């Protein structure tokens, strides 16, 4: 009779027990310094809850950001983090994922960080469709630098850079994203419906490819009243549901009665819904599991181990090394 029992060392047993379960506190780091009532707090809570529910290992989870209020999020996550420069969160995240496809990589970026200085990276990241979860925190204003107009600022809104009102129609991140080739996942949610905020981030995490989530959030410091009409009138929010999209609970359906069954595979209808500003559409607009990921197309299936990276660097350095007596490396 064959003995199927596998013997493992005590240290490995302890590591497995440790890896199997994490409390939400294990993902918390520091005290967030966002303003009271800022939507970033709700987004942070949803991400930490997702990490706990999915059992993500802190040492195999990476939060990447650019510059702005939203981009402080990596400081409050007890995971690996990279707080990059303005507009460059996506290329950093792509580099991490290409080198280490085994890691779970999340990107937090703002409407200025992503849609202005980072716009070119945003467009090409959608096209490359790497397996990243990208969250656009859209509060329609530059908050960290004290109320300048951003690309998503509504026309007519007075800011420090547009004292007579914004001159141009706001850029719509959803319609832009849905117009890029190789797009594979687009969703929208608002910070004041935490149940759906969590559901959308969870669905994005489970999608294989680049998941783009526009999160409409409140800025209590500079635009405290901007979203009040939508907060006070649930009929100005359109909930999208589908068996391949979101499931709406009965409790939520009693409050938000304006709903539509939308198939996320329908690109044409997704673009129509994305154009709506009032009511605000909430849910998964588009999902296509068949779009190839760039890291799968280009990666040679070899994990970037320490030795592989070291040997690669040494080979590059050897090209520029002046060896004594005209010698060469062994």
PDB file of N, CA and C in Angstrom, residues 110 130 170 280 288:
ATOM      1  N   UNK A 110      -5.071  59.625  -9.961  1.00  0.00           N
ATOM      2  CA  UNK A 110      -6.116  60.636  -9.911  1.00  0.00           C
ATOM      3  C   UNK A 110      -6.492  61.136 -11.292  1.00  0.00           C
ATOM      4  N   UNK A 130      -2.073  44.660 -19.735  1.00  0.00           N
ATOM      5  CA  UNK A 130      -1.374  43.845 -18.751  1.00  0.00           C
ATOM      6  C   UNK A 130      -2.293  43.594 -17.559  1.00  0.00           C
ATOM      7  N   UNK A 170     -15.787  68.650 -19.903  1.00  0.00           N
ATOM      8  CA  UNK A 170     -14.935  67.708 -19.186  1.00  0.00           C
ATOM      9  C   UNK A 170     -14.612  66.489 -20.043  1.00  0.00           C
ATOM     10  N   UNK A 280     -25.798  58.931 -13.194  1.00  0.00           N
ATOM     11  CA  UNK A 280     -24.465  58.341 -13.198  1.00  0.00           C
ATOM     12  C   UNK A 280     -24.599  56.823 -13.303  1.00  0.00           C
ATOM     13  N   UNK A 288     -14.166  41.734 -21.550  1.00  0.00           N
ATOM     14  CA  UNK A 288     -13.810  40.789 -22.607  1.00  0.00           C
ATOM     15  C   UNK A 288     -12.620  39.970 -22.119  1.00  0.00           C
TER      16      UNK A 288
END
